[in-house]
Short mmCIF file of C-alpha atoms and ligand atoms in Angstrom, two decimals:
data_model
loop_
_atom_site.label_atom_id
_atom_site.label_comp_id
_atom_site.label_asym_id
_atom_site.label_seq_id
_atom_site.Cartn_x
_atom_site.Cartn_y
_atom_site.Cartn_z
CA MET A 20 0.03 0.03 0.04
CA THR A 21 1.24 3.47 -0.84
CA ALA A 22 1.30 6.29 1.77
CA THR A 23 -0.89 8.52 -0.42
CA PRO A 24 -3.78 7.40 -2.55
CA ALA A 25 -3.10 7.57 -6.34
CA LYS A 26 -6.24 9.65 -6.97
CA LEU A 27 -8.15 12.14 -4.81
CA SER A 28 -11.70 13.07 -5.32
CA GLY A 29 -12.49 16.73 -6.09
CA ASP A 30 -13.84 17.37 -2.62
CA GLU A 31 -10.75 15.76 -1.07
CA ILE A 32 -8.41 17.93 -3.17
CA VAL A 33 -10.38 21.02 -2.20
CA ALA A 34 -10.39 20.08 1.53
CA LEU A 35 -6.72 19.42 1.72
CA THR A 36 -5.69 22.55 -0.23
CA ARG A 37 -7.79 24.60 1.97
CA LYS A 38 -6.41 23.00 5.06
CA HIS A 39 -2.75 23.13 4.23
CA THR A 40 -2.23 25.81 1.60
CA LEU A 41 -2.92 29.51 1.45
CA TYR A 42 -5.09 30.85 -1.32
CA GLU A 43 -3.86 34.18 -2.70
CA TRP A 44 -5.87 37.54 -2.45
CA SER A 45 -8.54 35.82 -0.26
CA ALA A 46 -10.12 35.37 3.17
CA GLN A 47 -9.52 31.66 3.43
CA SER A 48 -12.98 30.86 4.78
CA LYS A 49 -14.53 32.40 1.59
CA VAL A 50 -12.38 30.45 -1.03
CA ASP A 51 -14.39 27.97 -3.16
CA PRO A 52 -11.83 26.61 -5.66
CA ILE A 53 -12.71 24.45 -8.66
CA PRO A 54 -10.88 21.17 -8.40
CA VAL A 55 -9.06 20.58 -11.68
CA ALA A 56 -7.63 17.41 -12.83
CA ARG A 57 -6.72 17.67 -16.60
CA SER A 58 -7.06 19.95 -19.45
CA GLU A 59 -6.97 19.85 -23.34
CA GLY A 60 -7.50 22.60 -25.93
CA ILE A 61 -9.90 25.20 -24.54
CA TYR A 62 -11.28 22.90 -21.87
CA PHE A 63 -10.45 21.72 -18.34
CA TRP A 64 -12.09 18.92 -16.29
CA THR A 65 -12.72 18.18 -12.58
CA PRO A 66 -11.66 14.84 -11.31
CA GLU A 67 -15.29 13.83 -11.59
CA GLY A 68 -15.36 14.72 -15.16
CA LYS A 69 -17.31 18.03 -15.15
CA ARG A 70 -16.05 19.97 -18.17
CA PHE A 71 -15.36 23.83 -18.17
CA ILE A 72 -14.71 26.14 -21.04
CA ASP A 73 -11.56 27.99 -20.03
CA PHE A 74 -12.77 31.43 -20.98
CA ASN A 75 -10.04 33.13 -19.13
CA SER A 76 -6.98 31.02 -20.39
CA GLN A 77 -6.53 30.37 -16.57
CA LEU A 78 -4.95 33.75 -15.83
CA MET A 79 -4.99 35.26 -19.29
CA SER A 80 -1.93 33.20 -19.94
CA VAL A 81 -2.53 29.75 -21.53
CA ASN A 82 -2.59 31.45 -24.93
CA CYS A 83 -1.62 28.23 -26.91
CA GLY A 84 -4.48 26.25 -25.28
CA HIS A 85 -4.01 23.22 -23.00
CA GLY A 86 -2.24 19.94 -23.59
CA GLU A 87 -0.07 21.38 -26.48
CA ARG A 88 2.29 18.47 -27.25
CA ARG A 89 4.96 20.65 -28.93
CA ILE A 90 5.56 22.51 -25.69
CA ILE A 91 5.31 19.42 -23.44
CA ASP A 92 7.79 17.52 -25.60
CA ALA A 93 10.25 20.41 -25.69
CA ILE A 94 10.12 20.55 -21.90
CA HIS A 95 10.70 16.75 -21.70
CA GLU A 96 13.65 16.95 -24.03
CA GLN A 97 15.30 19.88 -22.18
CA LEU A 98 14.72 18.28 -18.79
CA SER A 99 16.40 15.08 -19.83
CA THR A 100 19.41 16.94 -21.52
CA LEU A 101 20.09 19.75 -19.15
CA ALA A 102 17.59 20.43 -16.29
CA PHE A 103 19.54 23.35 -14.87
CA ALA A 104 22.46 25.45 -15.31
CA ASN A 105 23.10 28.55 -13.13
CA PRO A 106 22.69 31.94 -14.62
CA PHE A 107 26.45 32.66 -14.95
CA MET A 108 26.56 29.91 -17.69
CA ALA A 109 25.67 30.04 -21.31
CA THR A 110 23.05 27.60 -22.52
CA GLU A 111 21.57 26.92 -25.95
CA PRO A 112 17.92 27.60 -24.90
CA ARG A 113 18.94 30.92 -23.47
CA ALA A 114 20.96 31.77 -26.57
CA ARG A 115 18.18 30.95 -28.95
CA LEU A 116 15.43 32.57 -26.85
CA GLY A 117 17.32 35.82 -26.53
CA ALA A 118 17.80 35.96 -30.27
CA LYS A 119 14.26 34.97 -31.12
CA LEU A 120 12.80 37.66 -28.79
CA ALA A 121 15.08 40.21 -30.39
CA GLU A 122 13.50 39.27 -33.72
CA LEU A 123 9.98 39.56 -32.38
CA ALA A 124 10.16 42.60 -30.14
CA PRO A 125 9.50 45.98 -31.58
CA GLY A 126 12.15 48.52 -32.60
CA ASP A 127 15.58 48.02 -31.30
CA ILE A 128 14.56 46.16 -28.13
CA ASP A 129 17.10 43.15 -28.52
CA VAL A 130 18.49 42.33 -25.10
CA PHE A 131 16.48 40.44 -22.50
CA PHE A 132 16.79 39.60 -18.76
CA PHE A 133 14.95 36.46 -17.80
CA THR A 134 12.92 36.13 -14.51
CA ASN A 135 10.52 33.70 -12.93
CA GLY A 136 7.43 35.67 -13.80
CA GLY A 137 5.75 39.11 -14.37
CA ALA A 138 6.33 40.74 -11.11
CA GLU A 139 10.12 40.07 -11.22
CA ALA A 140 10.24 41.36 -14.73
CA ASN A 141 8.85 44.62 -13.46
CA GLU A 142 11.20 44.64 -10.44
CA ASN A 143 14.17 44.30 -12.78
CA ALA A 144 12.64 46.95 -15.20
CA ILE A 145 12.74 49.46 -12.23
CA LYS A 146 16.37 48.46 -11.32
CA LEU A 147 17.48 48.94 -14.92
CA ALA A 148 15.68 52.30 -15.16
CA ARG A 149 17.07 53.59 -11.94
CA GLN A 150 20.59 52.44 -12.62
CA TYR A 151 20.47 53.65 -16.21
CA THR A 152 19.08 57.22 -15.45
CA GLY A 153 20.51 57.67 -12.04
CA ARG A 154 17.01 59.03 -11.03
CA HIS A 155 14.75 57.38 -8.57
CA LYS A 156 11.03 58.20 -8.96
CA ILE A 157 8.79 55.91 -10.94
CA LEU A 158 5.31 57.12 -12.33
CA ALA A 159 2.66 54.49 -12.49
CA ARG A 160 -1.11 54.59 -13.03
CA TYR A 161 -3.92 53.94 -10.48
CA ARG A 162 -5.92 51.47 -12.68
CA SER A 163 -3.07 48.98 -12.88
CA TYR A 164 -1.56 45.75 -11.67
CA HIS A 165 2.12 45.09 -11.89
CA GLY A 166 2.64 42.08 -9.56
CA ALA A 167 2.78 41.29 -5.85
CA THR A 168 6.52 41.56 -4.92
CA ALA A 169 7.48 44.54 -2.85
CA GLY A 170 8.36 46.92 -5.73
CA ALA A 171 5.82 45.73 -8.23
CA ILE A 172 2.91 45.96 -5.68
CA ALA A 173 4.05 49.52 -4.86
CA LEU A 174 3.72 50.32 -8.62
CA THR A 175 0.30 48.66 -8.69
CA GLY A 176 -2.43 51.28 -8.45
CA ASP A 177 -5.40 49.12 -7.61
CA PRO A 178 -6.63 48.09 -4.16
CA ARG A 179 -4.30 45.09 -4.06
CA ARG A 180 -1.55 47.70 -3.02
CA TRP A 181 -3.33 49.04 0.12
CA ALA A 182 -2.31 46.24 2.54
CA THR A 183 1.28 46.62 1.71
CA GLU A 184 1.64 50.40 2.37
CA PRO A 185 3.83 52.24 3.03
CA GLY A 186 5.70 50.47 0.31
CA MET A 187 8.84 51.22 -1.87
CA ALA A 188 9.66 54.91 -1.82
CA GLY A 189 9.46 57.11 -4.97
CA VAL A 190 6.44 55.78 -6.65
CA VAL A 191 3.98 58.48 -7.91
CA HIS A 192 0.63 57.43 -9.25
CA VAL A 193 -1.25 59.30 -12.02
CA LEU A 194 -4.75 59.12 -13.28
CA ASP A 195 -5.60 56.99 -16.36
CA PRO A 196 -7.53 58.25 -19.31
CA TYR A 197 -10.43 56.04 -17.96
CA HIS A 198 -12.42 57.17 -14.93
CA GLY A 199 -14.87 54.28 -14.56
CA ILE A 200 -18.14 53.53 -16.17
CA GLN A 201 -19.92 56.70 -14.86
CA ARG A 202 -17.31 59.29 -15.76
CA GLY A 203 -16.05 57.57 -18.86
CA TRP A 204 -12.90 58.46 -20.89
CA ASP A 205 -10.63 61.56 -21.32
CA ASP A 206 -9.46 62.04 -24.91
CA ALA A 207 -5.78 61.52 -25.45
CA ALA A 208 -4.87 65.26 -25.33
CA THR A 209 -6.57 65.66 -21.92
CA ALA A 210 -4.86 62.61 -20.40
CA LEU A 211 -1.47 63.66 -21.68
CA ALA A 212 -1.93 67.27 -20.39
CA ASN A 213 -2.62 65.78 -16.92
CA LEU A 214 0.33 63.51 -17.21
CA GLU A 215 2.69 66.31 -18.26
CA GLU A 216 1.36 68.43 -15.21
CA VAL A 217 2.38 65.61 -12.83
CA ILE A 218 5.79 65.42 -14.51
CA GLN A 219 6.40 69.07 -14.00
CA LEU A 220 5.18 69.10 -10.39
CA GLU A 221 7.38 66.15 -9.50
CA GLY A 222 10.38 67.45 -11.39
CA PRO A 223 11.34 65.68 -14.57
CA HIS A 224 14.93 65.31 -13.51
CA THR A 225 13.82 63.17 -10.67
CA ILE A 226 11.77 60.61 -12.65
CA ALA A 227 13.45 57.43 -13.95
CA ALA A 228 10.53 55.80 -15.64
CA PHE A 229 6.87 55.75 -16.36
CA ILE A 230 5.41 52.17 -16.23
CA LEU A 231 2.02 51.45 -17.86
CA GLU A 232 0.17 48.41 -19.06
CA THR A 233 -0.07 48.99 -22.81
CA VAL A 234 -3.67 47.62 -22.66
CA THR A 235 -4.65 47.40 -19.05
CA GLY A 236 -5.72 43.88 -17.98
CA THR A 237 -7.39 43.18 -14.67
CA ASN A 238 -8.40 46.87 -14.08
CA GLY A 239 -10.70 46.64 -17.03
CA ILE A 240 -9.25 45.84 -20.45
CA LEU A 241 -8.54 49.56 -20.96
CA VAL A 242 -7.63 50.13 -24.60
CA PRO A 243 -5.87 53.49 -24.67
CA PRO A 244 -7.34 56.22 -26.87
CA ASP A 245 -5.50 56.68 -30.09
CA GLY A 246 -2.67 59.24 -29.68
CA TYR A 247 -2.22 58.55 -25.94
CA LEU A 248 0.60 55.93 -26.20
CA GLU A 249 2.28 58.00 -28.99
CA GLY A 250 2.03 61.05 -26.66
CA VAL A 251 3.49 59.20 -23.66
CA ARG A 252 6.34 58.10 -25.86
CA GLU A 253 6.99 61.82 -26.85
CA LEU A 254 6.69 63.12 -23.21
CA CYS A 255 9.10 60.45 -21.90
CA SER A 256 11.58 61.16 -24.69
CA LYS A 257 11.36 64.89 -24.05
CA HIS A 258 12.05 64.55 -20.33
CA GLY A 259 14.67 61.73 -20.45
CA ILE A 260 12.16 59.40 -18.68
CA LEU A 261 12.17 55.78 -19.66
CA MET A 262 8.84 54.25 -20.93
CA ILE A 263 8.24 50.87 -19.45
CA CYS A 264 5.38 48.88 -21.12
CA ASP A 265 4.12 46.14 -18.99
CA GLU A 266 2.88 43.43 -21.44
CA VAL A 267 2.79 40.59 -18.96
CA MET A 268 -0.74 40.09 -19.92
CA ALA A 269 -1.20 41.82 -23.19
CA GLY A 270 1.77 40.37 -24.95
CA PHE A 271 2.05 37.18 -27.12
CA GLY A 272 -0.93 37.52 -29.25
CA ARG A 273 -3.60 38.34 -26.61
CA THR A 274 -4.43 41.52 -28.36
CA GLY A 275 -4.05 40.14 -31.97
CA GLU A 276 -0.43 41.39 -32.24
CA TRP A 277 2.79 39.83 -30.81
CA PHE A 278 2.99 42.86 -28.53
CA ALA A 279 0.18 45.29 -27.92
CA VAL A 280 2.42 48.41 -28.64
CA ASN A 281 2.47 47.20 -32.22
CA HIS A 282 -1.09 48.58 -32.62
CA TRP A 283 0.20 52.05 -32.09
CA LYS A 284 3.70 51.41 -33.50
CA VAL A 285 5.21 52.73 -30.31
CA VAL A 286 8.71 51.41 -28.98
CA PRO A 287 9.00 51.55 -25.32
CA ASP A 288 12.50 51.68 -23.65
CA LEU A 289 11.72 48.60 -21.56
CA LEU A 290 9.11 45.86 -22.33
CA THR A 291 8.11 43.37 -19.66
CA MET A 292 6.49 39.99 -20.42
CA ALA A 293 5.61 36.59 -18.83
CA LYS A 294 2.44 34.53 -19.01
CA GLY A 295 2.02 33.96 -22.70
CA LEU A 296 5.84 33.79 -23.16
CA THR A 297 5.65 30.14 -22.28
CA SER A 298 1.85 29.95 -22.46
CA SER A 299 2.15 29.24 -18.79
CA TYR A 300 3.53 25.74 -19.35
CA LEU A 301 6.50 26.90 -16.96
CA PRO A 302 7.10 30.06 -15.06
CA LEU A 303 9.11 32.52 -17.07
CA GLY A 304 9.26 36.25 -17.34
CA ALA A 305 11.52 38.67 -19.15
CA VAL A 306 12.39 42.40 -19.43
CA GLY A 307 13.39 43.53 -22.92
CA MET A 308 15.55 46.64 -23.30
CA ARG A 309 16.61 48.88 -26.13
CA ARG A 310 20.20 48.53 -27.29
CA GLN A 311 21.24 51.79 -25.72
CA ILE A 312 20.14 50.71 -22.33
CA ALA A 313 21.96 47.39 -22.56
CA ASP A 314 25.06 49.25 -23.79
CA ALA A 315 25.09 51.31 -20.55
CA PHE A 316 25.96 48.12 -18.77
CA LYS A 317 28.90 47.12 -20.79
CA ASP A 318 31.39 48.70 -18.34
CA LYS A 319 29.13 49.32 -15.50
CA VAL A 320 27.67 46.40 -13.29
CA PHE A 321 24.04 45.47 -13.59
CA TYR A 322 23.03 44.99 -9.96
CA GLY A 323 20.27 42.38 -10.22
CA GLY A 324 20.04 38.60 -10.30
CA LEU A 325 18.04 35.37 -9.50
CA THR A 326 18.98 31.82 -9.15
CA TYR A 327 16.52 30.84 -11.74
CA ASN A 328 17.42 33.64 -14.23
CA SER A 329 17.52 32.11 -17.75
CA HIS A 330 16.32 28.67 -16.46
CA PRO A 331 17.02 26.38 -19.36
CA VAL A 332 13.81 24.45 -19.15
CA GLY A 333 11.76 27.73 -18.98
CA CYS A 334 13.68 29.09 -21.90
CA ALA A 335 12.99 25.82 -23.91
CA ALA A 336 9.25 26.03 -23.10
CA ALA A 337 9.15 29.60 -24.25
CA LEU A 338 10.98 28.71 -27.60
CA ALA A 339 8.37 25.91 -28.03
CA ALA A 340 5.39 28.20 -27.21
CA ILE A 341 6.72 30.84 -29.68
CA GLY A 342 7.10 28.01 -32.24
CA VAL A 343 3.43 27.13 -31.86
CA TYR A 344 2.32 30.75 -32.15
CA GLU A 345 4.23 30.99 -35.40
CA GLU A 346 3.60 27.56 -36.99
CA ASP A 347 -0.15 27.78 -36.28
CA GLY A 348 -0.44 31.52 -37.07
CA LEU A 349 -2.07 32.08 -33.77
CA ILE A 350 -1.35 35.81 -33.59
CA ALA A 351 -3.26 36.42 -36.84
CA ARG A 352 -5.92 33.98 -35.78
CA ALA A 353 -6.50 36.02 -32.48
CA LYS A 354 -6.93 39.07 -34.50
CA ALA A 355 -9.53 37.48 -36.78
CA THR A 356 -11.33 35.61 -34.05
CA GLY A 357 -11.13 38.83 -32.00
CA LEU A 358 -13.35 40.54 -34.61
CA VAL A 359 -15.92 37.83 -34.18
CA MET A 360 -15.80 38.33 -30.44
CA LYS A 361 -16.17 42.09 -30.81
CA ARG A 362 -19.41 41.54 -32.72
CA LEU A 363 -20.67 38.98 -30.05
CA LEU A 364 -19.79 41.56 -27.34
CA ALA A 365 -21.65 44.35 -29.23
CA ASP A 366 -24.64 42.08 -29.60
CA LEU A 367 -24.75 41.47 -25.89
CA ALA A 368 -24.59 45.21 -25.31
CA ALA A 369 -27.44 45.85 -27.74
CA ARG A 370 -29.76 43.25 -26.21
CA HIS A 371 -28.99 43.36 -22.43
CA PRO A 372 -29.93 46.47 -20.40
CA SER A 373 -27.51 45.32 -17.63
CA VAL A 374 -24.57 45.64 -20.13
CA GLY A 375 -23.12 49.13 -19.63
CA ALA A 376 -19.97 48.76 -21.69
CA VAL A 377 -17.97 46.19 -23.53
CA ARG A 378 -14.46 46.47 -24.65
CA SER A 379 -12.08 44.24 -26.47
CA ILE A 380 -8.99 44.08 -28.58
CA GLY A 381 -8.11 40.78 -30.12
CA LEU A 382 -9.15 38.10 -27.66
CA PHE A 383 -8.80 40.39 -24.59
CA GLY A 384 -12.35 41.43 -23.61
CA ILE A 385 -14.58 42.62 -20.87
CA VAL A 386 -18.17 43.38 -20.01
CA GLU A 387 -19.09 45.99 -17.53
CA LEU A 388 -22.53 45.63 -15.87
CA ILE A 389 -24.62 48.42 -14.49
CA ARG A 390 -27.90 48.54 -12.53
CA ASP A 391 -29.18 51.90 -13.75
CA ARG A 392 -29.36 53.05 -17.34
CA LYS A 393 -29.56 56.71 -16.45
CA THR A 394 -26.93 57.04 -13.81
CA MET A 395 -24.79 54.07 -15.10
CA GLN A 396 -24.44 52.97 -11.44
CA PRO A 397 -22.28 49.88 -11.67
CA MET A 398 -23.73 46.45 -10.78
CA ALA A 399 -21.12 46.24 -7.89
CA PRO A 400 -19.10 49.10 -6.32
CA TYR A 401 -15.41 49.65 -6.96
CA ASN A 402 -13.46 46.94 -5.19
CA GLY A 403 -16.78 45.36 -4.09
CA THR A 404 -19.30 42.73 -5.10
CA SER A 405 -23.12 42.37 -5.10
CA GLU A 406 -25.68 39.69 -4.95
CA GLU A 407 -26.23 39.90 -8.71
CA MET A 408 -22.52 39.63 -9.57
CA ALA A 409 -22.09 36.65 -7.18
CA ALA A 410 -25.11 34.94 -8.77
CA LEU A 411 -23.75 35.56 -12.26
CA GLY A 412 -20.40 33.90 -11.22
CA LYS A 413 -22.30 30.95 -9.74
CA PHE A 414 -24.31 30.52 -12.92
CA PHE A 415 -21.23 30.53 -15.25
CA ARG A 416 -19.69 27.88 -12.92
CA GLN A 417 -22.82 25.69 -12.94
CA GLU A 418 -22.94 26.01 -16.77
CA GLY A 419 -19.29 25.07 -17.14
CA LEU A 420 -17.96 28.38 -18.13
CA TYR A 421 -14.77 29.43 -16.41
CA THR A 422 -13.99 33.16 -16.38
CA MET A 423 -12.95 35.86 -14.04
CA VAL A 424 -15.83 37.87 -12.37
CA ARG A 425 -14.44 40.99 -10.65
CA TRP A 426 -16.44 43.86 -9.15
CA ASN A 427 -18.98 44.85 -11.90
CA THR A 428 -17.20 43.13 -14.64
CA PHE A 429 -16.41 39.73 -16.23
CA TYR A 430 -13.74 38.81 -18.73
CA THR A 431 -13.76 37.09 -22.21
CA ASN A 432 -10.24 35.94 -22.70
CA PRO A 433 -10.06 32.48 -24.29
CA PRO A 434 -6.98 30.71 -25.55
CA LEU A 435 -6.09 32.01 -28.93
CA ILE A 436 -6.85 28.56 -30.50
CA ILE A 437 -10.64 28.93 -29.76
CA THR A 438 -12.89 28.30 -32.86
CA GLU A 439 -15.80 30.53 -33.87
CA ASP A 440 -18.24 27.70 -32.84
CA GLN A 441 -16.66 27.40 -29.38
CA LEU A 442 -16.75 31.21 -28.98
CA ARG A 443 -20.46 31.16 -29.87
CA GLU A 444 -20.97 28.26 -27.46
CA ALA A 445 -19.50 30.34 -24.61
CA PHE A 446 -21.44 33.51 -25.51
CA ALA A 447 -24.66 31.44 -25.47
CA ILE A 448 -24.03 30.69 -21.81
CA ILE A 449 -23.21 34.38 -21.06
CA ASP A 450 -26.34 35.41 -22.81
CA ARG A 451 -28.52 33.26 -20.68
CA GLY A 452 -26.66 34.50 -17.53
CA LEU A 453 -27.38 38.04 -18.36
CA THR A 454 -31.11 37.62 -18.39
CA ALA A 455 -30.87 37.38 -14.60
CA THR A 456 -28.76 40.55 -14.23
CA ASP A 457 -31.11 42.49 -16.63
CA ARG A 458 -33.88 41.95 -14.07
CA ALA A 459 -31.89 44.08 -11.42
CA VAL A 460 -31.78 47.12 -13.82
CA ARG A 461 -33.69 50.34 -13.29
CA PRO A 462 -34.84 51.53 -16.64
C1 PLP B 819 -0.07 43.46 -16.27
C2 PLP B 819 0.55 42.50 -15.24
N1 PLP B 819 1.80 42.71 -14.78
C3 PLP B 819 2.38 41.95 -13.89
C4 PLP B 819 1.70 40.90 -13.43
C5 PLP B 819 2.45 40.02 -12.45
O1 PLP B 819 2.84 38.78 -13.01
P1 PLP B 819 3.18 37.43 -12.07
O2 PLP B 819 1.89 37.09 -11.33
O3 PLP B 819 3.74 36.47 -13.03
O4 PLP B 819 4.29 37.88 -11.11
C6 PLP B 819 0.48 40.54 -13.87
C7 PLP B 819 -0.22 39.25 -13.41
O5 PLP B 819 -1.45 39.12 -13.51
C8 PLP B 819 -0.11 41.50 -14.88
O6 PLP B 819 -1.42 41.17 -15.27
#
């Protein structure tokens, strides 16, 4: 007899994980995880065989879909050849991944520092910016998430930051062009004027960098108004401030381009990535830098490091994931399927009074729900929930649709391999779910 049973039931898995492991961002008595045993394509299954459509690509990250043999085989092969080499050594996966990313990244971004994930990519972007400019302040936006490590959570503008304050010194938050469903959007010129005012008030010579999500993820799939990113690029260049684009979520095809900055043809000074880099088959992040920044560290030491920097198996997984994006044309496919999703979202907005706004770019989408068509009062308050939003989440789960329901919103972020039929199947479930939220709406 073995000490541990070969298979646990879903209930047993949930009970043990709740007893002996800590769930993130949660009061532990409230967590109600879905037990998951296997996955394939756009689906995953519980141990008892209940099927879910993964309409959030887990954490907006399994872009190639589940069970992709080419990535799994590449990991196996690398593991059996060279499972680990420390970061002072040169390995083939590291060599090939650096060269490949240099080919894919915009402009003259062609040197990369590898990390374990997104937060560490941002931590190292800050280190690079501070050491390169000799300045210390970092501008960041309120409606943002940049990770949970000490520096990255200080950059984060949303309520996940609050419990860690006072955090890293020198971070200044600025407002976004978006002000929530009731106040709506600033145009690019207004948003840029506000940004420049903050730069003047803080002293441009004290600011090392401005970090922003090119398309904001968990704070609402905020697609910047045309002209905004171009204007940020100009302001940063004018004042010698480095522009850091955080594409941990938006990169690797999520928006229908390799990198979201490509939509506006903007080249940031530093570009951070993770998630889709390996399609989440293994943890890996990276910060890409323009040649002139890398050159500054030719004779000057870069003070930064990690035991698992450039992990050979992580690099092999990334190379294989990039191979899948290329061989299967997944970036172009996300763009095309994204247009279908845009029409399906518009159709929801036209037919459901509880839909206050829909936004999407590629396969990166969101629905914002409201309870009052005149005042546009959200269906749940900022940083809160409501009976209706909780019931909607429950309905999705019951119907086998997995996605993220947060505040007054829910997300539509399927793997890039999703077919039109599968997309319509998911939207049919959403459509039925919204008939309940419609009943809560004041005309
Ligand atoms: C835009 C963005 N930046 C950074 C991170 C942090 O990445 P990680 O959780 O891999 O540290 C996330 C994670 O969701 C993210 O969405």
